[in-house]
Amino acid sequence: MSYESNLLLKLVAINTSMDKRKNYFKIAGLIVREAKKAGLLAEKVVTQDGIPHVIITLPNAPKNGKKIIFLTHYDVVPAGEGWEFEPFNPFMMEDKVFGRGAADDKSNIVATIGAFKEALIERLQLKVNPVLIVAGGEETGESEEFFRKLEGDICVVLDVGCEALSIGASGVVRVSVNVKGKQAHSAYPFKGQNAIYGAAKIVSFVEEWGKELERNKLSRFSAPTHYDKLPARMNVTIIKGGIAENIIPEECEIIIDRRTIPEENVDDVAREIKTKIEQFAKEHGINADVCVKSCEDAWYTTDEEVVAKFKNILERITGKQMKLAVELGGTDGAFVIGKMPVIQYGTMREDNNIHGKNEFVYFEDLELIKKFVKEIISTPF
Ligand SMILES: [Zn+2]
Protein backbone atom coordinates (compact mmCIF):
# COMPACT_ATOMS: atom_id res chain seq x y z
CA MET A 1 0.00 0.00 0.00
CA SER A 2 1.35 3.43 -0.87
CA TYR A 3 2.16 6.02 1.81
CA GLU A 4 -0.64 8.26 0.54
CA SER A 5 -3.39 5.63 0.47
CA ASN A 6 -2.43 4.44 3.94
CA LEU A 7 -2.59 7.99 5.33
CA LEU A 8 -5.84 8.71 3.50
CA LEU A 9 -7.47 5.65 5.08
CA LYS A 10 -6.40 6.90 8.53
CA LEU A 11 -7.84 10.38 7.94
CA VAL A 12 -11.14 9.22 6.46
CA ALA A 13 -11.61 6.80 9.38
CA ILE A 14 -11.96 9.83 11.68
CA ASN A 15 -15.46 11.26 11.39
CA THR A 16 -14.89 15.02 11.15
CA SER A 17 -18.48 16.02 10.40
CA MET A 18 -18.90 19.76 10.41
CA ASP A 19 -22.19 19.80 12.30
CA LYS A 20 -20.77 19.00 15.73
CA ARG A 21 -17.15 19.93 14.96
CA LYS A 22 -16.62 16.25 15.44
CA ASN A 23 -13.10 15.03 16.24
CA TYR A 24 -11.54 18.28 15.02
CA PHE A 25 -8.78 18.11 17.68
CA LYS A 26 -8.26 14.40 17.14
CA ILE A 27 -7.59 14.79 13.42
CA ALA A 28 -5.52 17.97 13.83
CA GLY A 29 -3.33 16.07 16.32
CA LEU A 30 -2.98 13.12 13.96
CA ILE A 31 -2.04 15.35 11.01
CA VAL A 32 0.62 17.13 13.08
CA ARG A 33 2.08 13.79 14.20
CA GLU A 34 2.06 12.33 10.69
CA ALA A 35 3.66 15.43 9.18
CA LYS A 36 6.42 15.41 11.82
CA LYS A 37 6.98 11.70 11.24
CA ALA A 38 7.54 12.58 7.57
CA GLY A 39 10.26 15.08 8.59
CA LEU A 40 8.11 18.19 8.09
CA LEU A 41 7.45 21.11 10.41
CA ALA A 42 3.90 21.15 11.66
CA GLU A 43 1.97 23.19 14.17
CA LYS A 44 -1.60 23.38 15.30
CA VAL A 45 -3.17 26.81 15.65
CA VAL A 46 -6.51 27.30 17.33
CA THR A 47 -8.51 30.33 16.26
CA GLN A 48 -10.66 32.34 18.67
CA ASP A 49 -13.75 30.41 17.68
CA GLY A 50 -12.08 27.25 19.01
CA ILE A 51 -11.36 25.60 15.66
CA PRO A 52 -7.94 23.95 15.24
CA HIS A 53 -6.05 24.32 11.95
CA VAL A 54 -2.74 22.74 10.98
CA ILE A 55 0.13 24.55 9.26
CA ILE A 56 2.80 22.41 7.62
CA THR A 57 6.08 23.65 6.15
CA LEU A 58 9.34 22.21 4.85
CA PRO A 59 12.43 22.59 7.09
CA ASN A 60 14.71 23.32 4.14
CA ALA A 61 12.52 25.88 2.36
CA PRO A 62 14.23 29.12 1.29
CA LYS A 63 12.72 31.64 3.67
CA ASN A 64 13.12 34.47 1.16
CA GLY A 65 11.36 32.46 -1.57
CA LYS A 66 7.83 33.30 -2.66
CA LYS A 67 5.33 31.99 -0.15
CA ILE A 68 2.96 29.56 -1.85
CA ILE A 69 -0.07 28.65 0.24
CA PHE A 70 -1.74 25.32 -0.43
CA LEU A 71 -5.27 25.46 0.96
CA THR A 72 -7.08 22.29 2.12
CA HIS A 73 -9.58 21.34 4.84
CA TYR A 74 -10.15 18.32 7.07
CA ASP A 75 -13.82 18.82 8.01
CA VAL A 76 -16.49 17.03 5.97
CA VAL A 77 -20.20 17.39 5.36
CA PRO A 78 -22.34 14.84 7.26
CA ALA A 79 -22.60 11.43 5.60
CA GLY A 80 -26.37 11.52 5.05
CA GLU A 81 -28.48 8.49 4.20
CA GLY A 82 -28.35 5.67 1.69
CA TRP A 83 -24.69 4.69 1.60
CA GLU A 84 -23.78 1.22 0.36
CA PHE A 85 -21.07 0.97 3.04
CA GLU A 86 -20.01 2.60 6.32
CA PRO A 87 -18.95 6.16 5.34
CA PHE A 88 -16.27 6.36 8.02
CA ASN A 89 -14.93 2.86 7.51
CA PRO A 90 -12.90 3.64 4.40
CA PHE A 91 -11.54 0.98 2.05
CA MET A 92 -9.62 0.62 -1.18
CA MET A 93 -11.07 -1.07 -4.21
CA GLU A 94 -9.44 -1.28 -7.60
CA ASP A 95 -8.19 2.22 -8.37
CA LYS A 96 -10.18 4.11 -5.72
CA VAL A 97 -10.47 4.92 -2.00
CA PHE A 98 -14.05 5.12 -0.69
CA GLY A 99 -15.47 7.03 2.28
CA ARG A 100 -16.81 10.44 3.33
CA GLY A 101 -14.05 12.95 2.78
CA ALA A 102 -11.95 10.57 0.65
CA ALA A 103 -12.08 13.19 -2.08
CA ASP A 104 -13.34 16.39 -0.37
CA ASP A 105 -10.86 17.25 0.93
CA LYS A 106 -8.70 14.70 2.71
CA SER A 107 -7.22 13.43 -0.57
CA ASN A 108 -5.63 16.81 -1.20
CA ILE A 109 -4.17 16.99 2.33
CA VAL A 110 -2.57 13.61 1.79
CA ALA A 111 -1.31 14.39 -1.73
CA THR A 112 0.41 17.54 -0.46
CA ILE A 113 1.98 15.90 2.59
CA GLY A 114 3.13 13.13 0.23
CA ALA A 115 4.67 15.71 -2.12
CA PHE A 116 6.47 17.52 0.74
CA LYS A 117 7.77 14.20 2.08
CA GLU A 118 9.11 13.13 -1.31
CA ALA A 119 10.69 16.54 -1.83
CA LEU A 120 12.69 15.96 1.36
CA ILE A 121 13.70 12.40 0.51
CA GLU A 122 14.66 13.26 -3.06
CA ARG A 123 16.47 16.43 -1.92
CA LEU A 124 14.39 18.41 -4.35
CA GLN A 125 15.76 21.93 -4.92
CA LEU A 126 13.01 24.13 -3.47
CA LYS A 127 12.44 27.36 -5.37
CA VAL A 128 9.64 28.69 -3.19
CA ASN A 129 8.52 28.65 0.43
CA PRO A 130 5.52 26.27 0.49
CA VAL A 131 2.95 26.28 3.29
CA LEU A 132 0.21 23.69 3.56
CA ILE A 133 -2.86 24.91 5.42
CA VAL A 134 -5.20 22.19 6.66
CA ALA A 135 -8.23 24.08 7.90
CA GLY A 136 -11.26 23.10 9.90
CA GLY A 137 -14.69 24.72 9.72
CA GLU A 138 -14.47 25.14 5.94
CA GLU A 139 -17.73 23.50 5.00
CA THR A 140 -19.70 25.66 7.44
CA GLY A 141 -18.02 28.90 6.38
CA GLU A 142 -16.79 29.40 9.98
CA SER A 143 -13.20 29.80 8.85
CA GLU A 144 -13.74 32.76 6.57
CA GLU A 145 -11.89 35.09 8.97
CA PHE A 146 -8.98 32.64 9.26
CA PHE A 147 -8.67 32.51 5.46
CA ARG A 148 -8.92 36.29 5.15
CA LYS A 149 -5.92 36.70 7.46
CA LEU A 150 -3.63 34.42 5.41
CA GLU A 151 -0.55 36.13 4.03
CA GLY A 152 1.41 34.90 1.03
CA ASP A 153 2.36 35.43 -2.60
CA ILE A 154 0.21 32.84 -4.38
CA CYS A 155 -2.66 30.71 -3.08
CA VAL A 156 -3.36 27.27 -4.53
CA VAL A 157 -6.82 26.10 -3.49
CA LEU A 158 -6.72 22.29 -3.48
CA ASP A 159 -10.46 21.88 -3.03
CA VAL A 160 -11.80 21.60 -6.58
CA GLY A 161 -11.60 19.33 -9.61
CA CYS A 162 -8.81 18.42 -12.03
CA GLU A 163 -10.74 18.82 -15.26
CA ALA A 164 -9.46 22.34 -15.87
CA LEU A 165 -7.14 24.97 -14.46
CA SER A 166 -9.52 27.05 -12.43
CA ILE A 167 -8.65 30.68 -11.75
CA GLY A 168 -11.86 32.13 -10.37
CA ALA A 169 -15.42 31.61 -9.28
CA SER A 170 -18.90 32.72 -10.27
CA GLY A 171 -20.71 35.40 -8.33
CA VAL A 172 -24.14 35.17 -6.75
CA VAL A 173 -27.11 37.50 -6.41
CA ARG A 174 -30.05 36.54 -4.20
CA VAL A 175 -33.39 38.23 -4.57
CA SER A 176 -36.64 37.72 -2.69
CA VAL A 177 -40.01 38.36 -4.27
CA ASN A 178 -42.98 38.86 -1.95
CA VAL A 179 -46.27 38.43 -3.69
CA LYS A 180 -49.30 39.92 -1.94
CA GLY A 181 -52.86 38.72 -2.47
CA LYS A 182 -55.97 38.78 -0.33
CA GLN A 183 -56.82 36.18 2.29
CA ALA A 184 -60.21 34.46 2.14
CA HIS A 185 -61.97 31.19 2.95
CA SER A 186 -61.17 28.81 0.12
CA ALA A 187 -64.87 27.94 -0.23
CA TYR A 188 -65.40 31.57 -1.30
CA PRO A 189 -62.60 32.15 -3.81
CA PHE A 190 -64.36 35.19 -5.25
CA LYS A 191 -63.66 36.96 -1.96
CA GLY A 192 -59.87 36.57 -2.18
CA GLN A 193 -56.85 36.82 -4.39
CA ASN A 194 -54.45 33.88 -4.38
CA ALA A 195 -50.84 34.99 -3.83
CA ILE A 196 -49.56 31.56 -4.85
CA TYR A 197 -51.02 31.96 -8.33
CA GLY A 198 -49.23 35.25 -8.77
CA ALA A 199 -45.98 33.77 -7.48
CA ALA A 200 -46.38 30.76 -9.80
CA LYS A 201 -46.47 33.05 -12.83
CA ILE A 202 -43.25 34.72 -11.65
CA VAL A 203 -41.68 31.30 -11.08
CA SER A 204 -42.42 30.33 -14.71
CA PHE A 205 -41.05 33.64 -15.91
CA VAL A 206 -37.80 33.06 -13.95
CA GLU A 207 -37.56 29.51 -15.28
CA GLU A 208 -37.69 30.64 -18.90
CA TRP A 209 -35.35 33.55 -18.25
CA GLY A 210 -32.88 31.20 -16.55
CA LYS A 211 -32.88 28.87 -19.59
CA GLU A 212 -32.22 31.80 -21.88
CA LEU A 213 -29.30 33.03 -19.73
CA GLU A 214 -27.78 29.56 -19.69
CA ARG A 215 -27.86 29.50 -23.50
CA ASN A 216 -26.87 33.05 -24.32
CA LYS A 217 -25.05 34.79 -21.47
CA LEU A 218 -21.61 33.19 -21.71
CA SER A 219 -18.23 34.06 -20.23
CA ARG A 220 -15.00 34.00 -22.21
CA PHE A 221 -13.78 31.50 -19.57
CA SER A 222 -14.61 27.81 -19.64
CA ALA A 223 -16.66 26.02 -17.03
CA PRO A 224 -14.70 23.24 -15.28
CA THR A 225 -17.37 20.68 -16.14
CA HIS A 226 -20.65 20.19 -17.96
CA TYR A 227 -20.78 23.46 -19.95
CA ASP A 228 -18.32 24.56 -22.56
CA LYS A 229 -18.25 28.28 -21.71
CA LEU A 230 -19.30 29.37 -18.24
CA PRO A 231 -22.90 30.62 -18.46
CA ALA A 232 -24.96 32.85 -16.19
CA ARG A 233 -27.56 30.73 -14.36
CA MET A 234 -30.77 31.52 -12.50
CA ASN A 235 -33.06 29.46 -10.30
CA VAL A 236 -35.95 29.74 -7.93
CA THR A 237 -34.64 27.94 -4.86
CA ILE A 238 -37.27 28.56 -2.18
CA ILE A 239 -41.01 29.07 -2.26
CA LYS A 240 -43.00 29.77 0.88
CA GLY A 241 -46.75 30.30 0.94
CA GLY A 242 -50.02 29.19 2.46
CA ILE A 243 -51.04 28.86 6.10
CA ALA A 244 -53.95 26.39 6.08
CA GLU A 245 -55.59 23.92 3.74
CA ASN A 246 -58.78 25.95 3.58
CA ILE A 247 -57.39 29.47 3.32
CA ILE A 248 -56.59 31.31 0.13
CA PRO A 249 -53.09 32.61 0.86
CA GLU A 250 -52.47 36.28 1.18
CA GLU A 251 -48.69 36.00 0.88
CA CYS A 252 -46.17 33.97 -1.05
CA GLU A 253 -42.43 34.46 -1.07
CA ILE A 254 -39.95 33.14 -3.60
CA ILE A 255 -36.17 33.31 -3.48
CA ILE A 256 -34.18 33.64 -6.67
CA ASP A 257 -30.55 32.56 -6.84
CA ARG A 258 -28.69 34.07 -9.81
CA ARG A 259 -25.10 33.01 -10.59
CA THR A 260 -23.01 35.58 -12.40
CA ILE A 261 -20.02 35.33 -14.74
CA PRO A 262 -16.90 37.50 -14.31
CA GLU A 263 -18.00 39.78 -17.16
CA GLU A 264 -21.09 40.81 -15.22
CA ASN A 265 -21.41 43.33 -12.41
CA VAL A 266 -23.62 42.09 -9.59
CA ASP A 267 -25.21 45.48 -8.95
CA ASP A 268 -26.30 45.71 -12.58
CA VAL A 269 -27.58 42.15 -12.45
CA ALA A 270 -29.54 42.83 -9.25
CA ARG A 271 -31.05 45.97 -10.75
CA GLU A 272 -32.02 44.10 -13.93
CA ILE A 273 -33.75 41.33 -11.98
CA LYS A 274 -35.67 43.84 -9.90
CA THR A 275 -36.75 45.91 -12.90
CA LYS A 276 -37.77 42.95 -15.08
CA ILE A 277 -39.77 41.19 -12.37
CA GLU A 278 -41.51 44.38 -11.33
CA GLN A 279 -42.36 45.01 -14.99
CA PHE A 280 -43.65 41.43 -15.43
CA ALA A 281 -45.72 41.68 -12.26
CA LYS A 282 -47.25 44.96 -13.37
CA GLU A 283 -48.18 43.58 -16.77
CA HIS A 284 -49.86 40.58 -15.14
CA GLY A 285 -51.64 42.44 -12.39
CA ILE A 286 -49.51 40.86 -9.66
CA ASN A 287 -48.71 42.80 -6.50
CA ALA A 288 -45.04 41.93 -5.95
CA ASP A 289 -42.32 43.46 -3.83
CA VAL A 290 -38.83 42.65 -5.15
CA CYS A 291 -35.93 42.93 -2.73
CA VAL A 292 -32.22 42.26 -3.31
CA LYS A 293 -30.92 40.23 -0.37
CA SER A 294 -27.23 39.79 -1.20
CA CYS A 295 -24.65 40.26 -3.93
CA GLU A 296 -21.20 38.71 -4.27
CA ASP A 297 -19.17 39.46 -7.35
CA ALA A 298 -17.48 36.82 -9.45
CA TRP A 299 -13.68 37.00 -9.34
CA TYR A 300 -10.66 35.66 -11.17
CA THR A 301 -6.88 35.88 -11.10
CA THR A 302 -5.69 38.62 -13.42
CA ASP A 303 -1.94 37.96 -13.04
CA GLU A 304 -1.34 36.42 -16.47
CA GLU A 305 2.25 35.48 -15.75
CA VAL A 306 1.26 33.36 -12.75
CA VAL A 307 -1.62 31.76 -14.66
CA ALA A 308 0.66 30.94 -17.60
CA LYS A 309 3.20 29.28 -15.27
CA PHE A 310 0.56 27.06 -13.72
CA LYS A 311 -0.91 26.23 -17.12
CA ASN A 312 2.55 25.23 -18.24
CA ILE A 313 3.12 23.02 -15.19
CA LEU A 314 -0.20 21.24 -15.71
CA GLU A 315 0.28 20.73 -19.40
CA ARG A 316 3.71 19.28 -18.70
CA ILE A 317 2.52 16.78 -16.10
CA THR A 318 -0.76 15.79 -17.77
CA GLY A 319 0.39 15.95 -21.38
CA LYS A 320 -2.93 17.63 -22.15
CA GLN A 321 -4.07 21.09 -23.17
CA MET A 322 -5.45 22.88 -20.11
CA LYS A 323 -8.44 25.13 -20.44
CA LEU A 324 -8.82 28.13 -18.15
CA ALA A 325 -11.99 27.85 -16.14
CA VAL A 326 -14.00 29.75 -13.59
CA GLU A 327 -15.87 27.68 -10.99
CA LEU A 328 -19.62 27.26 -11.20
CA GLY A 329 -19.90 27.52 -7.41
CA GLY A 330 -17.93 29.46 -4.82
CA THR A 331 -14.56 28.60 -3.27
CA ASP A 332 -12.42 29.92 -0.42
CA GLY A 333 -10.36 31.70 -3.05
CA ALA A 334 -12.87 34.54 -2.65
CA PHE A 335 -11.35 35.30 0.79
CA VAL A 336 -7.75 35.61 -0.45
CA ILE A 337 -8.06 36.99 -3.99
CA GLY A 338 -7.82 40.54 -2.63
CA LYS A 339 -4.28 39.78 -1.44
CA MET A 340 -2.74 37.39 -3.97
CA PRO A 341 -3.34 35.44 -7.19
CA VAL A 342 -5.45 32.31 -6.66
CA ILE A 343 -5.05 29.08 -8.61
CA GLN A 344 -7.49 26.20 -8.10
CA TYR A 345 -6.84 22.58 -8.92
CA GLY A 346 -7.47 19.39 -6.97
CA THR A 347 -8.35 15.72 -6.95
CA MET A 348 -12.10 15.99 -7.36
CA ARG A 349 -13.97 14.78 -10.41
CA GLU A 350 -17.59 15.10 -11.32
CA ASP A 351 -18.26 11.41 -10.57
CA ASN A 352 -16.62 11.43 -7.09
CA ASN A 353 -19.97 12.04 -5.30
CA ILE A 354 -18.58 14.72 -3.05
CA HIS A 355 -21.27 15.82 -0.56
CA GLY A 356 -23.28 12.81 -1.82
CA LYS A 357 -23.32 9.15 -0.86
CA ASN A 358 -20.57 6.62 -1.69
CA GLU A 359 -17.88 9.31 -2.06
CA PHE A 360 -14.56 8.16 -3.49
CA VAL A 361 -11.31 9.41 -5.01
CA TYR A 362 -9.14 7.94 -7.77
CA PHE A 363 -5.55 7.00 -6.79
CA GLU A 364 -4.52 8.42 -10.10
CA ASP A 365 -5.75 11.86 -9.07
CA LEU A 366 -3.93 11.68 -5.73
CA GLU A 367 -0.76 10.97 -7.67
CA LEU A 368 -1.54 13.80 -10.07
CA ILE A 369 -1.90 16.36 -7.28
CA LYS A 370 1.24 15.08 -5.59
CA LYS A 371 3.12 15.65 -8.86
CA PHE A 372 1.46 19.05 -9.28
CA VAL A 373 2.60 20.19 -5.82
CA LYS A 374 6.16 18.90 -6.39
CA GLU A 375 6.36 20.76 -9.69
CA ILE A 376 5.12 23.98 -8.10
CA ILE A 377 7.60 23.92 -5.26
CA SER A 378 10.51 23.33 -7.61
CA THR A 379 9.51 26.12 -10.01
CA PRO A 380 10.79 29.66 -9.46
CA PHE A 381 7.98 32.23 -9.29
ZN1 LIG B 1 -14.12 20.94 0.08
Short mmCIF file of N, CA, C and O and ligand atoms in Angstrom, two decimals, residues 73 75 103-105 138-139 158-160 332 348 354-355, ligand 1:
data_model
loop_
_atom_site.label_atom_id
_atom_site.label_comp_id
_atom_site.label_asym_id
_atom_site.label_seq_id
_atom_site.Cartn_x
_atom_site.Cartn_y
_atom_site.Cartn_z
N HIS A 73 -8.81 21.40 3.59
CA HIS A 73 -9.58 21.34 4.84
C HIS A 73 -9.86 19.90 5.24
O HIS A 73 -10.00 19.03 4.38
N ASP A 75 -12.42 19.08 7.62
CA ASP A 75 -13.82 18.82 8.01
C ASP A 75 -14.60 18.32 6.79
O ASP A 75 -14.22 18.57 5.65
N ALA A 103 -12.45 12.19 -1.08
CA ALA A 103 -12.08 13.19 -2.08
C ALA A 103 -12.03 14.58 -1.44
O ALA A 103 -10.99 15.23 -1.43
N ASP A 104 -13.14 15.02 -0.90
CA ASP A 104 -13.34 16.39 -0.37
C ASP A 104 -13.16 16.43 1.14
O ASP A 104 -14.09 16.17 1.87
N ASP A 105 -12.00 16.76 1.66
CA ASP A 105 -10.86 17.25 0.93
C ASP A 105 -9.59 16.54 1.42
O ASP A 105 -8.49 16.99 1.22
N GLU A 138 -14.37 24.61 7.31
CA GLU A 138 -14.47 25.14 5.94
C GLU A 138 -15.88 24.99 5.40
O GLU A 138 -16.44 25.92 4.84
N GLU A 139 -16.43 23.80 5.59
CA GLU A 139 -17.73 23.50 5.00
C GLU A 139 -18.86 24.38 5.58
O GLU A 139 -19.86 24.62 4.92
N LEU A 158 -6.64 23.71 -3.11
CA LEU A 158 -6.72 22.29 -3.48
C LEU A 158 -8.06 21.75 -2.99
O LEU A 158 -8.11 20.90 -2.10
N ASP A 159 -9.13 22.26 -3.53
CA ASP A 159 -10.46 21.88 -3.03
C ASP A 159 -11.46 21.92 -4.19
O ASP A 159 -12.61 22.30 -4.01
N VAL A 160 -10.95 21.58 -5.38
CA VAL A 160 -11.80 21.60 -6.58
C VAL A 160 -11.43 20.40 -7.45
O VAL A 160 -10.78 19.48 -6.99
N ASP A 332 -13.07 29.06 -1.42
CA ASP A 332 -12.42 29.92 -0.42
C ASP A 332 -11.46 30.91 -1.05
O ASP A 332 -10.96 31.80 -0.36
N MET A 348 -10.69 16.37 -7.23
CA MET A 348 -12.10 15.99 -7.36
C MET A 348 -12.59 15.96 -8.79
O MET A 348 -12.35 16.87 -9.56
N ILE A 354 -18.88 13.92 -4.23
CA ILE A 354 -18.58 14.72 -3.05
C ILE A 354 -19.89 15.32 -2.54
O ILE A 354 -20.77 15.67 -3.33
N HIS A 355 -20.04 15.38 -1.23
CA HIS A 355 -21.27 15.82 -0.56
C HIS A 355 -22.44 14.86 -0.82
O HIS A 355 -23.54 15.09 -0.34
ZN ZN B 1 -14.12 20.94 0.08
#
